[in-house]
CSV table of C-alpha atoms in Angstrom, one decimal:
chain,number,residue,atom,x,y,z
A,1,MET,CA,29.2,-10.8,-3.6
A,2,MET,CA,25.5,-10.9,-4.2
A,3,ARG,CA,26.0,-12.9,-7.4
A,4,SER,CA,28.0,-15.4,-5.4
A,5,ILE,CA,25.3,-15.7,-2.8
A,6,CYS,CA,22.6,-16.1,-5.4
A,7,LYS,CA,24.6,-18.9,-7.1
A,8,LYS,CA,25.3,-20.8,-3.9
A,9,ALA,CA,22.1,-20.2,-2.0
A,10,PRO,CA,19.2,-18.9,-4.2
A,11,ALA,CA,16.7,-19.0,-1.4
A,12,LEU,CA,18.8,-16.7,0.7
A,13,CYS,CA,19.3,-14.5,-2.3
A,14,VAL,CA,15.6,-14.0,-2.7
A,15,ALA,CA,15.2,-13.3,1.0
A,16,LEU,CA,17.9,-10.7,1.0
A,17,LEU,CA,16.6,-9.0,-2.1
A,18,THR,CA,13.1,-9.1,-0.7
A,19,SER,CA,14.3,-7.2,2.3
A,20,ILE,CA,16.2,-4.7,0.3
A,21,PHE,CA,13.4,-3.9,-2.1
A,22,ALA,CA,10.8,-3.9,0.7
A,23,PHE,CA,12.9,-1.2,2.4
A,24,SER,CA,13.3,0.9,-0.8
A,25,GLY,CA,9.7,0.4,-2.1
A,26,SER,CA,11.1,-0.4,-5.6
A,27,TYR,CA,10.0,-3.1,-7.9
A,28,ALA,CA,12.6,-5.8,-8.4
A,29,GLN,CA,13.5,-7.7,-11.5
A,30,ALA,CA,13.4,-11.5,-11.6
A,31,VAL,CA,16.3,-13.5,-10.3
A,32,LYS,CA,17.4,-16.9,-11.3
A,33,ASN,CA,16.7,-19.9,-9.0
A,34,SER,CA,18.8,-23.0,-8.8
A,35,ALA,CA,17.2,-24.5,-11.9
A,36,GLY,CA,17.9,-21.4,-13.9
A,37,ARG,CA,14.3,-20.3,-14.0
A,38,ASP,CA,13.0,-16.8,-13.2
A,39,THR,CA,11.9,-16.3,-9.6
A,40,TYR,CA,10.1,-13.1,-9.0
A,41,LEU,CA,10.3,-11.3,-5.7
A,42,PRO,CA,7.1,-10.7,-3.7
A,43,VAL,CA,4.8,-8.1,-5.3
A,44,GLU,CA,4.2,-6.4,-2.0
A,45,THR,CA,7.2,-4.1,-1.1
A,46,GLN,CA,5.5,-1.6,1.3
A,47,PRO,CA,6.1,-1.9,5.1
A,48,ALA,CA,3.6,-3.8,7.1
A,49,ASN,CA,1.3,-2.1,9.7
A,50,SER,CA,2.6,-4.3,12.5
A,51,LYS,CA,5.5,-6.6,13.4
A,52,TYR,CA,3.3,-9.6,13.6
A,53,LYS,CA,5.0,-12.8,12.3
A,54,PRO,CA,3.2,-15.4,10.1
A,55,ALA,CA,2.4,-18.8,11.5
A,56,PHE,CA,4.1,-20.6,8.7
A,57,ALA,CA,6.3,-19.9,5.7
A,58,GLY,CA,4.4,-18.6,2.7
A,59,GLN,CA,1.4,-17.3,4.7
A,60,THR,CA,2.1,-13.8,3.4
A,61,ARG,CA,4.4,-12.0,0.9
A,62,ILE,CA,4.9,-15.1,-1.2
A,63,ALA,CA,7.2,-15.0,-4.3
A,64,GLY,CA,5.8,-13.2,-7.3
A,65,VAL,CA,4.7,-14.8,-10.5
A,66,LYS,CA,4.1,-13.5,-14.0
A,67,THR,CA,1.6,-14.6,-16.6
A,68,LYS,CA,3.5,-15.8,-19.7
A,69,THR,CA,0.5,-16.1,-21.9
A,70,PRO,CA,0.0,-12.9,-23.8
A,71,VAL,CA,-3.2,-11.3,-22.5
A,72,SER,CA,-5.1,-8.1,-23.3
A,73,VAL,CA,-7.2,-5.8,-21.1
A,74,SER,CA,-10.4,-4.3,-22.7
A,75,LEU,CA,-12.6,-1.7,-21.1
A,76,LEU,CA,-16.1,-2.8,-22.3
A,77,SER,CA,-18.3,-0.3,-20.6
A,78,LYS,CA,-18.3,2.7,-18.3
A,79,ASP,CA,-22.1,2.8,-17.8
A,80,LEU,CA,-22.8,0.5,-14.8
A,81,GLU,CA,-24.2,2.2,-11.7
A,82,HIS,CA,-22.1,1.2,-8.7
A,83,PRO,CA,-22.0,-2.6,-9.5
A,84,TRP,CA,-21.5,-5.0,-6.7
A,85,GLY,CA,-22.1,-8.6,-7.8
A,86,ILE,CA,-21.7,-10.4,-11.1
A,87,CYS,CA,-22.8,-13.9,-12.2
A,88,LEU,CA,-22.6,-15.8,-15.5
A,89,LEU,CA,-25.9,-16.6,-17.2
A,90,PRO,CA,-26.3,-19.9,-19.2
A,91,ASP,CA,-26.2,-18.1,-22.5
A,92,GLY,CA,-22.9,-16.4,-21.7
A,93,ARG,CA,-24.2,-13.0,-20.7
A,94,PHE,CA,-23.8,-11.6,-17.2
A,95,LEU,CA,-26.3,-10.6,-14.5
A,96,ILE,CA,-25.0,-7.7,-12.5
A,97,SER,CA,-26.3,-6.2,-9.3
A,98,GLU,CA,-26.1,-2.5,-8.7
A,99,LYS,CA,-25.7,-1.0,-5.2
A,100,LEU,CA,-28.6,1.4,-5.4
A,101,GLY,CA,-31.1,-1.4,-5.9
A,102,THR,CA,-31.3,-2.5,-9.6
A,103,MET,CA,-29.8,-5.3,-11.7
A,104,CYS,CA,-28.9,-5.4,-15.3
A,105,ILE,CA,-28.0,-7.9,-18.0
A,106,VAL,CA,-24.8,-7.2,-19.9
A,107,THR,CA,-23.3,-8.9,-23.0
A,108,THR,CA,-19.7,-9.9,-23.3
A,109,ALA,CA,-19.3,-6.8,-25.5
A,110,GLY,CA,-20.3,-4.7,-22.5
A,111,LYS,CA,-23.7,-3.7,-23.8
A,112,ILE,CA,-26.4,-3.3,-21.2
A,113,VAL,CA,-29.4,-5.0,-22.8
A,114,LYS,CA,-31.8,-5.2,-19.9
A,115,HIS,CA,-32.5,-3.2,-16.7
A,116,ILE,CA,-34.3,-4.9,-13.9
A,117,THR,CA,-36.2,-2.8,-11.4
A,118,GLY,CA,-38.9,-3.2,-8.8
A,119,LEU,CA,-36.7,-5.0,-6.3
A,120,PRO,CA,-37.2,-4.6,-2.5
A,121,ALA,CA,-36.0,-1.3,-1.1
A,122,VAL,CA,-32.4,-1.3,0.0
A,123,VAL,CA,-30.5,0.9,2.4
A,124,PRO,CA,-27.7,2.2,0.1
A,125,ASP,CA,-25.8,4.0,2.9
A,126,GLY,CA,-22.1,3.2,3.6
A,127,GLN,CA,-21.4,-0.3,2.6
A,128,GLY,CA,-25.0,-1.3,2.4
A,129,GLY,CA,-27.3,-1.6,-0.7
A,130,LEU,CA,-28.0,-4.3,-3.2
A,131,LEU,CA,-25.1,-6.6,-2.8
A,132,ASP,CA,-24.4,-10.0,-4.3
A,133,VAL,CA,-26.5,-11.9,-6.9
A,134,ASN,CA,-26.4,-15.5,-8.1
A,135,ILE,CA,-28.6,-17.7,-10.1
A,136,ASP,CA,-30.1,-21.1,-9.2
A,137,PRO,CA,-28.0,-24.1,-10.5
A,138,GLN,CA,-31.2,-25.0,-12.4
A,139,PHE,CA,-31.7,-21.5,-13.8
A,140,ALA,CA,-32.1,-22.7,-17.3
A,141,THR,CA,-35.3,-24.4,-16.4
A,142,ASN,CA,-36.6,-22.5,-13.3
A,143,ARG,CA,-35.2,-18.9,-13.9
A,144,MET,CA,-34.7,-18.3,-10.2
A,145,VAL,CA,-32.4,-15.6,-9.0
A,146,TYR,CA,-31.0,-15.1,-5.5
A,147,TRP,CA,-29.6,-11.9,-4.0
A,148,ASP,CA,-28.8,-10.2,-0.7
A,149,TYR,CA,-29.1,-6.6,0.4
A,150,SER,CA,-29.2,-4.3,3.4
A,151,GLU,CA,-32.8,-3.9,4.7
A,152,GLN,CA,-34.3,-1.3,7.0
A,153,VAL,CA,-36.1,-3.0,10.0
A,154,SER,CA,-37.0,-2.1,13.5
A,155,GLY,CA,-33.8,-1.5,15.4
A,156,GLY,CA,-31.6,-0.6,12.4
A,157,SER,CA,-30.7,-2.5,9.3
A,158,LEU,CA,-29.6,-6.1,8.5
A,159,LEU,CA,-28.6,-8.4,5.7
A,160,ALA,CA,-31.6,-9.9,3.9
A,161,ILE,CA,-31.6,-12.7,1.4
A,162,ALA,CA,-34.3,-12.8,-1.3
A,163,LYS,CA,-35.3,-14.9,-4.3
A,164,GLY,CA,-37.6,-14.5,-7.3
A,165,LYS,CA,-38.1,-15.6,-10.9
A,166,LEU,CA,-36.7,-13.6,-13.8
A,167,SER,CA,-39.5,-12.7,-16.1
A,168,ALA,CA,-39.7,-14.0,-19.6
A,169,ASP,CA,-38.9,-10.5,-21.0
A,170,GLU,CA,-36.0,-10.1,-18.4
A,171,SER,CA,-37.4,-6.8,-17.2
A,172,LYS,CA,-38.4,-7.8,-13.6
A,173,ILE,CA,-38.2,-10.4,-10.9
A,174,GLU,CA,-41.5,-12.1,-10.1
A,175,ASN,CA,-42.9,-13.6,-6.9
A,176,ILE,CA,-40.2,-12.1,-4.7
A,177,GLN,CA,-39.7,-13.7,-1.3
A,178,VAL,CA,-37.3,-12.8,1.5
A,179,ILE,CA,-36.1,-16.2,2.7
A,180,TYR,CA,-33.6,-15.2,5.4
A,181,ARG,CA,-32.6,-12.3,7.6
A,182,ALA,CA,-29.2,-12.1,9.4
A,183,THR,CA,-30.2,-10.9,12.8
A,184,PRO,CA,-29.7,-9.0,15.1
A,185,ALA,CA,-30.3,-5.7,13.4
A,186,TYR,CA,-27.8,-2.8,14.1
A,187,LYS,CA,-27.9,0.9,13.7
A,188,GLY,CA,-24.8,1.1,11.4
A,189,SER,CA,-24.1,1.1,7.7
A,190,LEU,CA,-20.9,-0.9,7.5
A,191,GLN,CA,-19.8,-4.5,6.9
A,192,PHE,CA,-22.8,-6.5,5.8
A,193,GLY,CA,-20.7,-9.0,3.9
A,194,SER,CA,-21.7,-10.7,1.7
A,195,ARG,CA,-21.6,-13.3,-1.1
A,196,ILE,CA,-23.9,-16.1,-2.2
A,197,VAL,CA,-22.5,-19.5,-3.4
A,198,PHE,CA,-24.4,-22.7,-4.1
A,199,ASP,CA,-23.2,-26.0,-2.9
A,200,LYS,CA,-23.3,-29.2,-4.9
A,201,SER,CA,-26.8,-30.0,-3.6
A,202,GLY,CA,-28.2,-26.6,-4.5
A,203,ASN,CA,-28.2,-25.1,-1.0
A,204,LEU,CA,-26.9,-21.7,-0.3
A,205,PHE,CA,-23.7,-20.6,1.5
A,206,VAL,CA,-24.0,-16.9,2.5
A,207,SER,CA,-21.3,-14.9,4.2
A,208,THR,CA,-22.4,-12.2,6.7
A,209,GLY,CA,-20.4,-9.3,8.1
A,210,GLU,CA,-20.2,-8.4,11.8
A,211,ARG,CA,-21.4,-4.8,11.2
A,212,SER,CA,-18.1,-3.1,12.4
A,213,GLY,CA,-19.2,-1.4,15.6
A,214,SER,CA,-17.1,-2.1,18.7
A,215,ASP,CA,-20.3,-2.7,20.6
A,216,ILE,CA,-21.4,-5.6,18.3
A,217,ARG,CA,-18.5,-7.1,16.6
A,218,MET,CA,-17.9,-9.7,19.4
A,219,LYS,CA,-21.2,-11.3,18.1
A,220,ALA,CA,-19.0,-12.8,15.3
A,221,GLN,CA,-18.0,-15.2,18.1
A,222,ALA,CA,-21.5,-15.8,19.3
A,223,LEU,CA,-23.4,-18.8,18.0
A,224,ASP,CA,-26.8,-17.2,18.8
A,225,ALA,CA,-26.2,-14.4,16.3
A,226,ALA,CA,-26.1,-14.6,12.5
A,227,ILE,CA,-23.6,-11.9,11.9
A,228,GLY,CA,-19.9,-12.5,11.2
A,229,LYS,CA,-20.8,-16.0,10.0
A,230,LEU,CA,-20.9,-18.4,7.1
A,231,ILE,CA,-24.6,-19.4,6.9
A,232,HIS,CA,-25.8,-22.6,5.2
A,233,ILE,CA,-29.4,-22.6,4.2
A,234,THR,CA,-31.8,-24.2,1.8
A,235,LYS,CA,-33.5,-22.4,-1.1
A,236,SER,CA,-36.4,-21.7,1.2
A,237,GLY,CA,-34.1,-20.2,3.9
A,238,LYS,CA,-34.2,-23.0,6.4
A,239,PRO,CA,-31.0,-24.5,8.0
A,240,VAL,CA,-29.5,-27.2,6.0
A,241,PRO,CA,-30.0,-30.4,8.0
A,242,GLY,CA,-27.1,-31.9,9.9
A,243,GLY,CA,-25.1,-28.6,10.3
A,244,PRO,CA,-22.2,-28.5,12.7
A,245,PHE,CA,-24.2,-26.7,15.4
A,246,ALA,CA,-27.5,-28.3,14.8
A,247,LYS,CA,-27.3,-30.0,18.2
A,248,THR,CA,-25.5,-27.2,20.1
A,249,PRO,CA,-27.7,-25.6,22.8
A,250,ASN,CA,-28.6,-22.0,22.0
A,251,ALA,CA,-26.8,-22.1,18.7
A,252,ARG,CA,-28.3,-21.2,15.4
A,253,PRO,CA,-28.5,-24.4,13.3
A,254,GLU,CA,-27.8,-22.5,10.0
A,255,ILE,CA,-24.3,-21.5,11.2
A,256,TYR,CA,-21.6,-23.3,9.2
A,257,ALA,CA,-18.5,-21.4,10.4
A,258,TYR,CA,-17.9,-18.3,12.5
A,259,GLY,CA,-15.5,-15.5,13.5
A,260,PHE,CA,-15.6,-13.3,10.3
A,261,ARG,CA,-15.2,-9.6,10.0
A,262,SER,CA,-16.3,-8.6,6.5
A,263,PRO,CA,-16.3,-11.6,4.2
A,264,GLU,CA,-16.8,-10.0,0.8
A,265,GLY,CA,-15.4,-12.9,-1.3
A,266,LEU,CA,-16.7,-16.5,-1.5
A,267,ALA,CA,-16.0,-19.2,-4.1
A,268,MET,CA,-16.0,-22.9,-4.5
A,269,ASN,CA,-12.8,-24.5,-5.6
A,270,PRO,CA,-13.8,-26.5,-8.7
A,271,VAL,CA,-10.9,-28.9,-8.2
A,272,THR,CA,-11.3,-29.8,-4.5
A,273,GLY,CA,-14.9,-28.8,-3.9
A,274,GLU,CA,-13.8,-26.8,-0.9
A,275,LEU,CA,-15.3,-23.4,-0.1
A,276,TRP,CA,-12.8,-20.4,0.0
A,277,GLU,CA,-13.4,-17.0,1.5
A,278,ALA,CA,-11.8,-13.6,1.2
A,279,GLU,CA,-11.8,-11.6,4.5
A,280,PHE,CA,-11.7,-7.8,4.6
A,281,GLY,CA,-9.5,-7.0,7.6
A,282,PRO,CA,-8.8,-3.8,9.5
A,283,ARG,CA,-5.3,-2.2,9.0
A,284,GLY,CA,-3.6,-5.3,7.8
A,285,GLY,CA,-5.0,-8.8,8.2
A,286,ASP,CA,-6.9,-9.2,4.9
A,287,GLU,CA,-7.2,-13.0,4.7
A,288,ILE,CA,-7.9,-15.9,2.4
A,289,ASN,CA,-9.5,-18.9,4.2
A,290,ILE,CA,-10.6,-22.4,3.4
A,291,ILE,CA,-14.0,-22.7,5.1
A,292,ARG,CA,-14.6,-26.0,7.0
A,293,PRO,CA,-17.7,-26.8,9.0
A,294,GLY,CA,-17.9,-25.8,12.6
A,295,LYS,CA,-14.5,-23.9,12.6
A,296,ASN,CA,-13.7,-20.6,14.2
A,297,TYR,CA,-11.9,-18.1,12.1
A,298,GLY,CA,-11.0,-15.8,14.9
A,299,TRP,CA,-12.3,-12.3,14.5
A,300,PRO,CA,-12.2,-10.2,16.6
A,301,VAL,CA,-10.0,-12.3,19.0
A,302,VAL,CA,-7.4,-13.5,16.5
A,303,THR,CA,-6.2,-11.3,13.6
A,304,TYR,CA,-3.1,-10.2,11.8
A,305,GLY,CA,-4.5,-6.7,11.6
A,306,ILE,CA,-4.6,-3.7,13.9
A,307,GLU,CA,-7.2,-1.1,14.6
A,308,TYR,CA,-7.4,1.9,12.3
A,309,SER,CA,-6.2,3.9,15.3
A,310,GLY,CA,-3.0,1.9,15.4
A,311,GLU,CA,-3.9,0.1,18.6
A,312,LYS,CA,-4.1,-3.7,18.9
A,313,VAL,CA,-7.3,-5.5,18.2
A,314,GLY,CA,-8.2,-7.0,21.5
A,315,ALA,CA,-5.1,-8.6,23.0
A,316,GLY,CA,-3.2,-8.5,19.8
A,317,ILE,CA,-3.3,-12.3,19.3
A,318,GLN,CA,-2.5,-13.9,15.9
A,319,GLN,CA,-2.6,-17.6,16.9
A,320,LYS,CA,-4.8,-19.4,19.3
A,321,GLU,CA,-5.7,-23.1,19.9
A,322,GLY,CA,-9.0,-23.9,18.3
A,323,VAL,CA,-8.9,-21.0,15.8
A,324,GLU,CA,-8.1,-21.5,12.1
A,325,GLN,CA,-5.2,-19.9,10.5
A,326,PRO,CA,-5.7,-18.1,7.2
A,327,VAL,CA,-4.2,-19.8,4.1
A,328,TYR,CA,-2.8,-16.4,3.2
A,329,TYR,CA,-2.9,-12.8,4.5
A,330,TRP,CA,-1.9,-9.3,3.4
A,331,ASP,CA,-0.4,-6.5,5.4
A,332,PRO,CA,-0.7,-3.7,4.2
A,333,VAL,CA,-4.2,-4.5,3.0
A,334,ILE,CA,-5.6,-4.9,-0.5
A,335,SER,CA,-9.2,-4.7,0.7
A,336,PRO,CA,-10.4,-7.9,-1.0
A,337,ALA,CA,-13.9,-8.1,-2.5
A,338,GLY,CA,-15.2,-10.7,-4.9
A,339,ILE,CA,-13.1,-13.8,-5.7
A,340,VAL,CA,-13.3,-16.5,-8.5
A,341,PHE,CA,-11.4,-19.6,-9.4
A,342,TYR,CA,-10.3,-19.9,-12.9
A,343,ASN,CA,-11.4,-23.2,-14.4
A,344,SER,CA,-10.9,-22.8,-18.1
A,345,ASN,CA,-8.4,-24.3,-20.5
A,346,VAL,CA,-8.0,-21.1,-22.5
A,347,ILE,CA,-5.1,-19.9,-20.4
A,348,PRO,CA,-3.7,-23.1,-19.0
A,349,GLU,CA,-1.3,-21.5,-16.5
A,350,TRP,CA,-4.3,-19.8,-14.8
A,351,LYS,CA,-6.2,-23.0,-14.3
A,352,GLY,CA,-6.9,-23.6,-10.6
A,353,ASN,CA,-5.7,-20.1,-9.7
A,354,LEU,CA,-7.7,-17.9,-7.4
A,355,PHE,CA,-8.4,-14.3,-8.5
A,356,VAL,CA,-9.2,-11.6,-6.0
A,357,GLY,CA,-10.7,-8.1,-6.6
A,358,GLY,CA,-8.8,-5.5,-4.7
A,359,LEU,CA,-10.6,-2.3,-3.6
A,360,SER,CA,-8.0,0.0,-1.9
A,361,SER,CA,-5.2,-1.7,-3.8
A,362,MET,CA,-6.9,-1.1,-7.1
A,363,HIS,CA,-5.9,-4.2,-8.9
A,364,ILE,CA,-6.8,-7.9,-9.4
A,365,VAL,CA,-4.7,-10.4,-7.4
A,366,ARG,CA,-3.8,-13.7,-9.0
A,367,LEU,CA,-2.9,-16.4,-6.5
A,368,VAL,CA,-1.3,-19.6,-7.7
A,369,ILE,CA,-2.6,-22.5,-5.5
A,370,LYS,CA,-0.9,-25.9,-5.0
A,371,ASN,CA,-2.1,-28.3,-2.3
A,372,ASN,CA,-4.2,-25.6,-0.7
A,373,LYS,CA,-1.2,-23.4,-0.3
A,374,VAL,CA,-0.5,-20.1,-2.0
A,375,VAL,CA,2.8,-20.4,-4.0
A,376,GLY,CA,2.7,-17.3,-6.1
A,377,GLU,CA,1.1,-13.9,-6.4
A,378,GLU,CA,0.6,-11.5,-9.3
A,379,ARG,CA,-1.1,-8.1,-9.7
A,380,LEU,CA,-3.2,-7.5,-12.8
A,381,LEU,CA,-5.1,-4.4,-14.0
A,382,LYS,CA,-3.0,-2.2,-11.7
A,383,ASP,CA,-2.6,0.5,-14.3
A,384,GLU,CA,-6.3,1.2,-14.4
A,385,GLY,CA,-6.6,2.6,-10.9
A,386,GLU,CA,-10.0,1.1,-10.3
A,387,ARG,CA,-11.6,-0.5,-7.2
A,388,VAL,CA,-12.3,-4.0,-8.4
A,389,ARG,CA,-15.6,-5.1,-6.8
A,390,ALA,CA,-16.4,-8.5,-8.4
A,391,LEU,CA,-15.1,-11.0,-10.8
A,392,ALA,CA,-16.4,-13.8,-13.1
A,393,VAL,CA,-15.0,-16.1,-15.7
A,394,GLY,CA,-16.8,-16.0,-19.0
A,395,LYS,CA,-17.6,-18.9,-21.3
A,396,ASP,CA,-14.8,-17.6,-23.6
A,397,GLY,CA,-12.2,-18.3,-20.8
A,398,ALA,CA,-11.7,-14.6,-20.1
A,399,LEU,CA,-11.8,-12.9,-16.7
A,400,TYR,CA,-14.4,-10.2,-16.4
A,401,ALA,CA,-14.4,-7.6,-13.7
A,402,VAL,CA,-16.7,-4.8,-12.5
A,403,THR,CA,-15.4,-1.8,-10.5
A,404,ASP,CA,-17.0,0.7,-8.1
A,405,SER,CA,-16.9,3.5,-10.6
A,406,GLY,CA,-19.1,1.5,-13.0
A,407,ARG,CA,-16.5,0.0,-15.4
A,408,PHE,CA,-16.7,-3.4,-16.9
A,409,TYR,CA,-13.4,-5.0,-18.0
A,410,ARG,CA,-12.4,-8.1,-19.9
A,411,VAL,CA,-8.9,-9.7,-19.3
A,412,GLY,CA,-8.3,-12.4,-21.8
A,413,LYS,CA,-5.9,-14.2,-24.1
A,414,LYS,CA,-4.7,-12.1,-27.0
């Protein structure tokens, strides 16, 4: 009977099998679609935390995909100290930030060739510490490095953004300046964000977390606070002129978008030029968003997640006029961290795909994107059992990943 259904109505067949395997928790084999090609069932088979319904087809639990190009996974190093951010240097090496307050330069073979110390003191408690790092688009000539970190100030801690010049011997950062602080400060150690991405004009996009506490998270909706936001600033830390709230009374002119919980992934789509964000939700409600100026992304009013206690977040709303819907969401969570678009020709089927580091899920997510929609999902590196913190694409067309335990991986074409 099932074979007959699959032959006459392949879409219904996939839906039925998805339901069956979601219930059993098993992994399904591929089924044939109407064109005779393999169609894989959604990779997520565990029950959701809630009964919330997606706003549109394909917003969650999309059909699975499988990389056809033979790839290999190489463990390059186990010697990093709690890495958090990674960026590619012009010569093909990587600059990696470490949570406790240092940076290092690592080769594609995994050798740590430089340790960079003497950076401003960080608060390494909880989810704080030295967080993301990125280099100036003109790094080859100006050697400028930008990073963000949790800083102790009066009233608690906050996310600070600093810059400085990498010394000629690559052992230190010179002329360090703190260019921006995401106020208000808060006496907590959770959900600072944060990633740094440069726009095409060389200005900075910085994502900031809402600091988790029930007594402060509504500030993610407040335009007079810099937390739970996407900030757009110049290299000197000033608001980029002409921002969406530049003329809004009592609003911070550097705010580009708002309503975020813990945005730990940020990447520019090299094809469309649009900014994409990965949102760390509560129980359920991890999101992928396309960031557009002036838009509200909902938290903590609109979410597909629930409280860790099992209660609703606020009124338990998933859709509201004036609030953007995520392009994609997960329930149960993967705990998304760093993200990167693959823009190499080495593995053609990956080109334009978005890769997402999963912390609690302990794998790398590959999302196939078409017309700004997710049309396929794959899980990579899942046998390693590692919390994947950040990703980068090397000059060799391989995907590189750092994990919370200090491992450095290469996933590339055989």
